[in-house]
Amino acid sequence: MKTPVRSAVLATAFLAATALFAYEVGGAAYTKRIETKLLAEPKPLAGAAGKLGFGHKLKVEEVQGAWLRVSEGDVAGWVFAGNLSDTKPADIKGADGLGLSASTTTATAAARPLSPAALEYATSRNLATVRSDFDWMVATCAAFSNDDVDAYLKETKRGEYMETKPEAAK
């Protein structure tokens, strides 16, 4: 990587990928993202084979290291195990009881302004710079090419390049 900042950003971004996952063929897994993309092959940059919403129960068809081939009805594809849960996740709701997914939020709820308490909280926590911090993060991440990310994953043996032990050796 070209700078220590880039290395730190990549290390943080891929920290979740360092754990080993234990799923069995024929077992179940649940989507834990608002939208989980199923890929055509077990590679992070593979084309999409489908997508599923939050909390879908999937059948594990095949396991290749940290990659799982899963299916739900006619929808099937590969997904990184870190994007799944072995238990059904609880429904995600905001503090006001409304769903956090845009598709479950009404236009009225989305359009209402921040309450005075929320503005006071943002001010007291010095959150006024969040937008510029976010813009910096997006610009920093945009500086990485797909090849940079793939090289980092290979070099550090993370993500799809993570070494896993055979079941008998565990």
Backbone as JSON, one array per atom type, in Angstrom:
{
  "sequence": "MKTPVRSAVLATAFLAATALFAYEVGGAAYTKRIETKLLAEPKPLAGAAGKLGFGHKLKVEEVQGAWLRVSEGDVAGWVFAGNLSDTKPADIKGADGLGLSASTTTATAAARPLSPAALEYATSRNLATVRSDFDWMVATCAAFSNDDVDAYLKETKRGEYMETKPEAAK",
  "N": [[0.84, -1.18, 0.0], [0.35, 2.32, -0.46], [0.4, 4.35, 1.52], [0.52, 4.8, 5.13], [-2.03, 5.46, 6.03], [-3.78, 4.36, 4.16], [-3.23, 1.64, 4.57], [-4.17, 1.37, 7.18], [-6.89, 1.94, 6.81], [-7.65, -0.18, 5.12], [-6.99, -2.35, 6.79], [-8.82, -1.97, 8.88], [-11.2, -2.19, 7.45], [-11.21, -4.85, 6.68], [-11.1, -6.3, 9.01], [-13.17, -7.8, 10.14], [-13.1, -10.02, 8.57], [-11.26, -11.83, 9.51], [-11.91, -13.91, 11.21], [-12.66, -17.41, 11.58], [-15.26, -19.31, 10.1], [-17.96, -21.46, 10.91], [-19.89, -23.42, 9.22], [-22.13, -25.92, 8.07], [-22.64, -28.21, 5.36], [-25.91, -28.53, 4.2], [-26.91, -27.36, 6.43], [-28.32, -24.4, 8.02], [-28.31, -20.87, 7.34], [-28.51, -17.35, 7.91], [-29.42, -14.29, 6.34], [-27.87, -11.24, 7.2], [-27.72, -8.66, 6.49], [-29.17, -5.66, 5.14], [-29.42, -5.9, 2.43], [-28.32, -8.69, 0.82], [-25.97, -9.78, -1.41], [-25.85, -12.45, -3.63], [-23.32, -14.24, -5.13], [-21.93, -15.2, -8.35], [-19.71, -16.79, -8.28], [-17.22, -17.92, -5.86], [-15.81, -15.35, -5.13], [-14.8, -12.07, -4.23], [-15.24, -10.07, -6.17], [-16.91, -11.13, -8.03], [-19.62, -11.56, -10.39], [-23.07, -10.73, -9.75], [-25.47, -13.14, -8.71], [-27.89, -13.06, -7.66], [-30.04, -11.51, -5.18], [-30.91, -10.99, -1.76], [-33.1, -9.99, 0.87], [-33.03, -8.78, 4.3], [-32.72, -11.13, 6.98], [-33.4, -13.58, 5.74], [-33.78, -17.09, 5.56], [-31.39, -19.43, 4.64], [-30.28, -22.28, 2.8], [-27.38, -24.13, 3.24], [-25.4, -25.14, 0.71], [-22.83, -25.79, -0.17], [-19.46, -25.61, 1.05], [-16.61, -23.67, 0.9], [-13.87, -22.97, 2.34], [-14.09, -19.82, 3.69], [-16.26, -19.21, 2.19], [-19.61, -19.7, 1.17], [-21.89, -21.67, -0.66], [-25.14, -21.0, -1.16], [-28.74, -21.37, -0.95], [-32.1, -20.31, -1.58], [-35.05, -21.34, -2.3], [-35.49, -20.78, -5.7], [-33.36, -19.07, -5.9], [-29.91, -18.87, -5.83], [-26.44, -18.9, -4.9], [-23.08, -17.71, -4.22], [-21.72, -16.62, -1.1], [-19.86, -14.63, 1.16], [-19.03, -15.9, 4.3], [-18.99, -14.17, 6.49], [-21.0, -12.4, 6.01], [-23.26, -13.56, 6.83], [-25.38, -15.11, 9.34], [-25.49, -17.57, 11.92], [-27.7, -17.78, 13.41], [-31.1, -16.63, 13.48], [-31.37, -13.25, 12.85], [-32.55, -10.52, 14.87], [-35.34, -8.39, 14.09], [-34.56, -5.27, 12.64], [-34.94, -2.18, 14.09], [-35.44, 1.29, 14.48], [-34.92, 3.81, 17.07], [-37.4, 4.96, 17.29], [-39.11, 2.95, 16.72], [-39.61, 2.46, 14.08], [-38.83, 0.72, 11.03], [-35.46, 0.36, 9.82], [-34.79, 0.02, 7.21], [-35.03, 1.55, 4.05], [-37.14, 0.82, 2.44], [-39.1, 0.12, 4.21], [-39.8, 2.38, 5.49], [-41.94, 5.09, 5.88], [-42.82, 7.87, 3.74], [-43.54, 10.09, 5.18], [-42.35, 9.67, 7.71], [-39.66, 9.65, 6.96], [-39.31, 12.23, 6.03], [-39.62, 13.94, 8.16], [-38.23, 16.47, 10.29], [-35.11, 16.59, 12.18], [-35.35, 16.17, 15.67], [-35.27, 18.67, 18.3], [-33.79, 17.59, 20.41], [-32.16, 15.72, 19.13], [-30.59, 17.37, 17.54], [-29.28, 18.8, 19.54], [-27.83, 16.71, 20.74], [-26.13, 15.98, 18.59], [-24.62, 18.33, 18.36], [-23.42, 18.45, 20.92], [-21.76, 16.24, 20.82], [-19.9, 16.89, 18.99], [-20.49, 16.41, 16.27], [-20.69, 17.84, 14.01], [-18.75, 17.78, 12.08], [-19.04, 15.43, 10.78], [-19.93, 15.04, 8.12], [-17.78, 16.01, 6.54], [-15.81, 14.26, 7.42], [-16.87, 11.83, 6.52], [-16.86, 12.31, 3.76], [-14.08, 12.43, 3.38], [-13.42, 9.76, 4.0], [-14.77, 8.37, 1.95], [-13.43, 9.41, -0.3], [-10.83, 8.51, 0.24], [-11.19, 5.72, 0.2], [-11.96, 5.46, -2.46], [-9.6, 5.81, -3.72], [-8.43, 3.35, -3.82], [-7.97, 0.65, -5.96], [-9.74, -2.18, -7.39], [-7.84, -4.12, -7.82], [-5.86, -3.36, -5.96], [-7.16, -3.93, -3.55], [-7.58, -6.7, -3.85], [-4.9, -7.57, -3.95], [-4.06, -6.87, -1.37], [-5.72, -8.56, 0.18], [-4.74, -11.07, -0.64], [-2.04, -10.88, 0.17], [-2.24, -10.64, 2.97], [-3.66, -12.85, 3.58], [-6.51, -12.89, 3.91], [-10.14, -12.7, 3.9], [-11.38, -14.22, 1.0], [-8.97, -15.5, 0.6], [-8.16, -16.53, 2.95], [-6.59, -18.84, 5.01], [-7.77, -22.0, 5.8], [-8.25, -24.65, 8.14], [-8.35, -28.17, 7.64], [-11.27, -30.1, 8.56], [-10.66, -32.35, 10.2], [-8.27, -31.62, 11.41], [-8.87, -29.6, 13.16]],
  "CA": [[0.0, 0.0, 0.0], [1.16, 3.52, -0.68], [0.55, 5.17, 2.72], [0.02, 4.16, 6.35], [-3.48, 5.69, 6.15], [-4.43, 3.34, 3.33], [-3.1, 0.36, 5.26], [-5.07, 1.39, 8.33], [-8.26, 1.84, 6.31], [-7.86, -1.55, 4.67], [-6.98, -3.25, 7.94], [-10.09, -1.81, 9.55], [-12.28, -2.68, 6.58], [-11.19, -6.3, 6.58], [-10.93, -6.89, 10.33], [-14.21, -8.81, 10.34], [-12.84, -11.19, 7.74], [-10.19, -12.64, 10.06], [-12.42, -15.04, 11.98], [-13.09, -18.59, 10.82], [-16.69, -19.52, 10.22], [-18.3, -22.89, 10.95], [-21.19, -23.77, 8.65], [-22.1, -27.27, 7.52], [-23.49, -28.48, 4.21], [-27.24, -28.97, 4.63], [-27.33, -26.53, 7.55], [-28.99, -23.13, 7.72], [-27.66, -19.6, 7.61], [-29.47, -16.25, 7.74], [-28.86, -13.03, 5.88], [-27.87, -10.26, 8.28], [-27.6, -7.33, 5.89], [-30.42, -5.19, 4.54], [-29.4, -6.56, 1.13], [-27.19, -9.61, 0.68], [-25.78, -10.2, -2.8], [-25.34, -13.78, -3.87], [-22.39, -14.1, -6.24], [-21.88, -16.31, -9.29], [-18.59, -17.64, -7.89], [-16.72, -17.51, -4.55], [-14.79, -14.3, -5.24], [-15.45, -10.81, -3.86], [-15.56, -9.22, -7.31], [-17.72, -11.92, -8.97], [-20.91, -11.0, -10.77], [-24.19, -11.09, -8.89], [-26.37, -14.2, -9.17], [-29.17, -12.76, -7.04], [-29.92, -10.77, -3.93], [-31.95, -11.28, -0.79], [-33.24, -9.01, 1.94], [-32.64, -9.08, 5.67], [-33.35, -12.18, 7.77], [-33.82, -14.76, 4.97], [-33.16, -18.37, 5.91], [-30.76, -20.02, 3.47], [-29.74, -23.64, 2.94], [-25.97, -24.2, 2.87], [-25.23, -26.2, -0.3], [-21.41, -26.13, -0.3], [-18.57, -24.75, 1.83], [-15.23, -23.56, 0.43], [-13.22, -22.05, 3.26], [-15.01, -18.84, 4.26], [-17.32, -18.97, 1.22], [-20.71, -20.66, 1.19], [-22.89, -21.65, -1.73], [-26.41, -21.08, -0.44], [-29.92, -21.25, -1.79], [-33.43, -20.09, -1.02], [-35.92, -21.56, -3.45], [-34.8, -20.73, -6.99], [-32.24, -18.15, -5.8], [-28.73, -19.54, -5.3], [-25.17, -18.25, -5.22], [-22.0, -17.74, -3.22], [-21.68, -15.47, -0.2], [-18.83, -14.7, 2.2], [-19.68, -16.31, 5.55], [-19.1, -13.02, 7.38], [-22.23, -11.67, 5.7], [-24.38, -14.39, 7.28], [-25.45, -15.44, 10.76], [-25.99, -18.93, 12.13], [-28.99, -17.64, 14.09], [-31.94, -15.63, 12.84], [-31.19, -11.94, 13.49], [-33.77, -9.8, 15.27], [-35.72, -7.31, 13.18], [-33.88, -4.01, 12.93], [-35.84, -1.05, 14.24], [-34.82, 2.47, 15.06], [-35.38, 4.19, 18.41], [-38.82, 5.32, 17.24], [-39.89, 1.76, 16.39], [-39.74, 2.3, 12.64], [-37.77, -0.06, 10.4], [-34.35, 1.15, 9.31], [-34.71, -0.14, 5.76], [-35.77, 2.61, 3.37], [-38.37, 0.26, 1.87], [-40.12, -0.02, 5.25], [-39.98, 3.68, 6.1], [-42.9, 5.89, 5.13], [-42.31, 9.17, 3.3], [-43.77, 11.03, 6.28], [-41.33, 9.46, 8.72], [-38.37, 10.01, 6.4], [-39.25, 13.66, 5.76], [-39.71, 14.77, 9.36], [-36.93, 17.03, 10.66], [-34.53, 16.12, 13.42], [-35.91, 16.8, 16.85], [-34.29, 19.51, 18.99], [-32.9, 16.75, 21.22], [-31.18, 15.12, 18.23], [-29.66, 18.43, 17.17], [-28.46, 19.07, 20.73], [-26.91, 15.59, 20.86], [-25.11, 16.11, 17.53], [-23.76, 19.45, 18.71], [-22.63, 18.12, 22.12], [-20.8, 15.19, 20.47], [-19.06, 17.43, 17.93], [-20.8, 15.66, 15.06], [-20.84, 18.78, 12.9], [-17.76, 17.47, 11.06], [-19.26, 14.08, 10.26], [-20.01, 15.05, 6.66], [-16.44, 16.12, 5.95], [-15.12, 13.0, 7.74], [-17.41, 10.84, 5.61], [-16.34, 12.63, 2.42], [-12.68, 12.0, 3.39], [-13.39, 8.3, 3.95], [-15.17, 7.95, 0.6], [-12.33, 9.75, -1.21], [-9.72, 7.62, 0.54], [-11.54, 4.39, -0.32], [-12.01, 5.53, -3.91], [-8.23, 5.77, -4.21], [-8.04, 1.95, -3.95], [-8.57, -0.08, -7.07], [-10.08, -3.56, -7.07], [-6.57, -4.86, -7.78], [-5.22, -3.05, -4.68], [-7.87, -4.68, -2.5], [-7.29, -8.11, -4.05], [-3.51, -7.79, -3.56], [-4.02, -6.81, 0.09], [-6.33, -9.79, 0.69], [-3.8, -12.17, -0.9], [-0.84, -10.68, 0.99], [-2.54, -10.84, 4.39], [-4.44, -14.09, 3.67], [-7.81, -12.55, 4.48], [-11.27, -12.86, 2.99], [-11.39, -15.48, 0.26], [-7.64, -16.08, 0.62], [-7.91, -16.95, 4.31], [-6.27, -20.25, 5.1], [-8.59, -22.73, 6.75], [-7.74, -25.97, 8.47], [-9.32, -29.24, 7.38], [-12.1, -30.42, 9.73], [-9.99, -33.33, 11.07], [-7.15, -30.98, 12.1], [-9.33, -28.56, 14.09]],
  "C": [[0.89, 1.24, 0.0], [1.36, 4.34, 0.59], [0.07, 4.4, 3.93], [-1.49, 4.34, 6.52], [-4.24, 4.63, 5.36], [-4.38, 1.98, 4.01], [-4.05, 0.29, 6.44], [-6.52, 1.25, 7.89], [-8.55, 0.42, 5.86], [-7.89, -2.53, 5.83], [-8.3, -3.17, 8.7], [-11.22, -2.41, 8.74], [-12.33, -4.2, 6.55], [-11.01, -7.01, 7.91], [-11.94, -8.01, 10.58], [-13.94, -10.09, 9.57], [-11.81, -12.14, 8.34], [-10.68, -13.86, 10.83], [-12.77, -16.2, 11.05], [-14.56, -18.83, 11.1], [-16.98, -21.0, 10.14], [-19.73, -23.1, 10.49], [-21.05, -25.15, 8.03], [-23.03, -27.39, 6.33], [-24.81, -29.06, 4.72], [-27.79, -28.15, 5.79], [-28.0, -25.25, 7.07], [-28.09, -21.95, 8.05], [-28.68, -18.51, 7.3], [-28.75, -15.01, 7.24], [-28.93, -12.03, 7.03], [-27.64, -8.84, 7.78], [-28.96, -6.94, 5.31], [-30.55, -5.8, 3.16], [-28.14, -7.4, 1.03], [-27.11, -10.05, -0.78], [-25.23, -11.62, -2.82], [-24.52, -13.7, -5.16], [-22.34, -15.36, -7.1], [-20.74, -17.27, -8.96], [-18.02, -17.11, -6.57], [-15.54, -16.55, -4.61], [-15.47, -12.97, -4.94], [-15.88, -9.94, -5.03], [-16.37, -9.96, -8.38], [-19.03, -11.21, -9.27], [-22.02, -11.51, -9.86], [-25.05, -12.17, -9.53], [-27.77, -13.97, -8.61], [-28.94, -11.91, -5.81], [-31.13, -11.07, -3.07], [-31.96, -10.19, 0.27], [-32.8, -9.56, 3.28], [-33.42, -10.25, 6.26], [-33.84, -13.4, 6.99], [-33.07, -15.99, 5.42], [-32.67, -19.03, 4.63], [-30.28, -21.43, 3.79], [-28.29, -23.59, 2.46], [-25.78, -25.41, 1.97], [-23.79, -26.7, -0.38], [-20.61, -25.15, 0.53], [-17.18, -24.82, 1.21], [-14.54, -22.52, 1.28], [-14.25, -21.12, 3.89], [-16.14, -18.48, 3.29], [-18.35, -20.08, 1.28], [-21.54, -20.52, -0.07], [-24.21, -21.94, -1.05], [-27.57, -20.97, -1.42], [-31.15, -20.96, -0.94], [-34.38, -20.22, -2.21], [-35.1, -21.59, -4.72], [-33.57, -19.82, -6.98], [-31.07, -18.88, -5.15], [-27.48, -18.77, -5.7], [-24.2, -18.36, -4.06], [-22.05, -16.47, -2.38], [-20.56, -15.7, 0.81], [-19.52, -14.96, 3.53], [-19.84, -15.16, 6.53], [-20.35, -12.19, 7.15], [-23.47, -12.43, 6.15], [-24.3, -14.6, 8.79], [-25.95, -16.87, 10.89], [-27.29, -18.94, 12.93], [-29.78, -16.52, 13.41], [-31.77, -14.29, 13.57], [-32.54, -11.31, 13.83], [-34.07, -8.72, 14.24], [-35.05, -6.02, 13.61], [-34.91, -2.89, 12.98], [-35.06, 0.1, 14.87], [-35.41, 2.77, 16.43], [-36.86, 4.53, 18.43], [-39.7, 4.14, 16.85], [-40.09, 1.55, 14.91], [-38.59, 1.46, 12.1], [-36.69, 0.85, 9.85], [-34.19, 1.03, 7.79], [-35.56, 0.93, 5.1], [-37.1, 2.09, 2.83], [-39.47, 0.09, 2.92], [-40.39, 1.3, 5.96], [-40.95, 4.51, 5.25], [-42.27, 7.23, 4.75], [-42.47, 10.2, 4.42], [-42.68, 10.9, 7.33], [-39.96, 9.91, 8.21], [-38.22, 11.52, 6.25], [-39.27, 14.51, 7.03], [-38.32, 15.26, 9.77], [-36.39, 16.39, 11.94], [-35.15, 16.87, 14.59], [-34.85, 17.71, 17.47], [-33.31, 18.69, 19.83], [-31.81, 16.13, 20.34], [-30.14, 16.16, 17.8], [-28.73, 18.76, 18.34], [-27.42, 17.97, 20.92], [-25.77, 15.71, 19.84], [-24.12, 17.21, 17.86], [-22.85, 19.09, 19.89], [-21.57, 17.07, 21.83], [-19.87, 15.61, 19.33], [-19.25, 16.65, 16.62], [-20.98, 16.57, 13.85], [-19.86, 18.47, 11.77], [-17.97, 16.1, 10.42], [-19.28, 14.07, 8.73], [-18.63, 15.13, 6.02], [-15.62, 14.86, 6.25], [-15.57, 11.9, 6.78], [-16.88, 11.06, 4.2], [-14.87, 12.2, 2.3], [-12.59, 10.49, 3.25], [-13.74, 7.79, 2.56], [-14.05, 8.23, -0.4], [-11.14, 8.82, -1.01], [-9.99, 6.22, -0.01], [-11.56, 4.37, -1.84], [-10.61, 5.47, -4.52], [-7.73, 4.34, -4.4], [-8.73, 1.34, -5.16], [-8.95, -1.48, -6.6], [-8.82, -4.41, -6.98], [-5.82, -4.61, -6.48], [-5.84, -3.87, -3.56], [-7.55, -6.16, -2.63], [-5.86, -8.44, -3.63], [-3.37, -7.78, -2.03], [-4.59, -8.1, 0.7], [-5.4, -10.98, 0.51], [-2.61, -12.08, 0.06], [-1.1, -11.01, 2.46], [-3.38, -12.09, 4.65], [-5.75, -13.86, 4.41], [-8.9, -12.78, 3.44], [-11.21, -14.21, 2.3], [-10.05, -16.18, 0.25], [-7.24, -16.59, 2.0], [-7.62, -18.46, 4.31], [-7.16, -20.89, 6.15], [-8.02, -24.1, 6.96], [-8.79, -27.01, 8.1], [-10.06, -29.61, 8.66], [-11.37, -31.35, 10.7], [-8.88, -32.69, 11.9], [-7.59, -29.96, 13.13], [-9.36, -29.01, 15.49]]
}
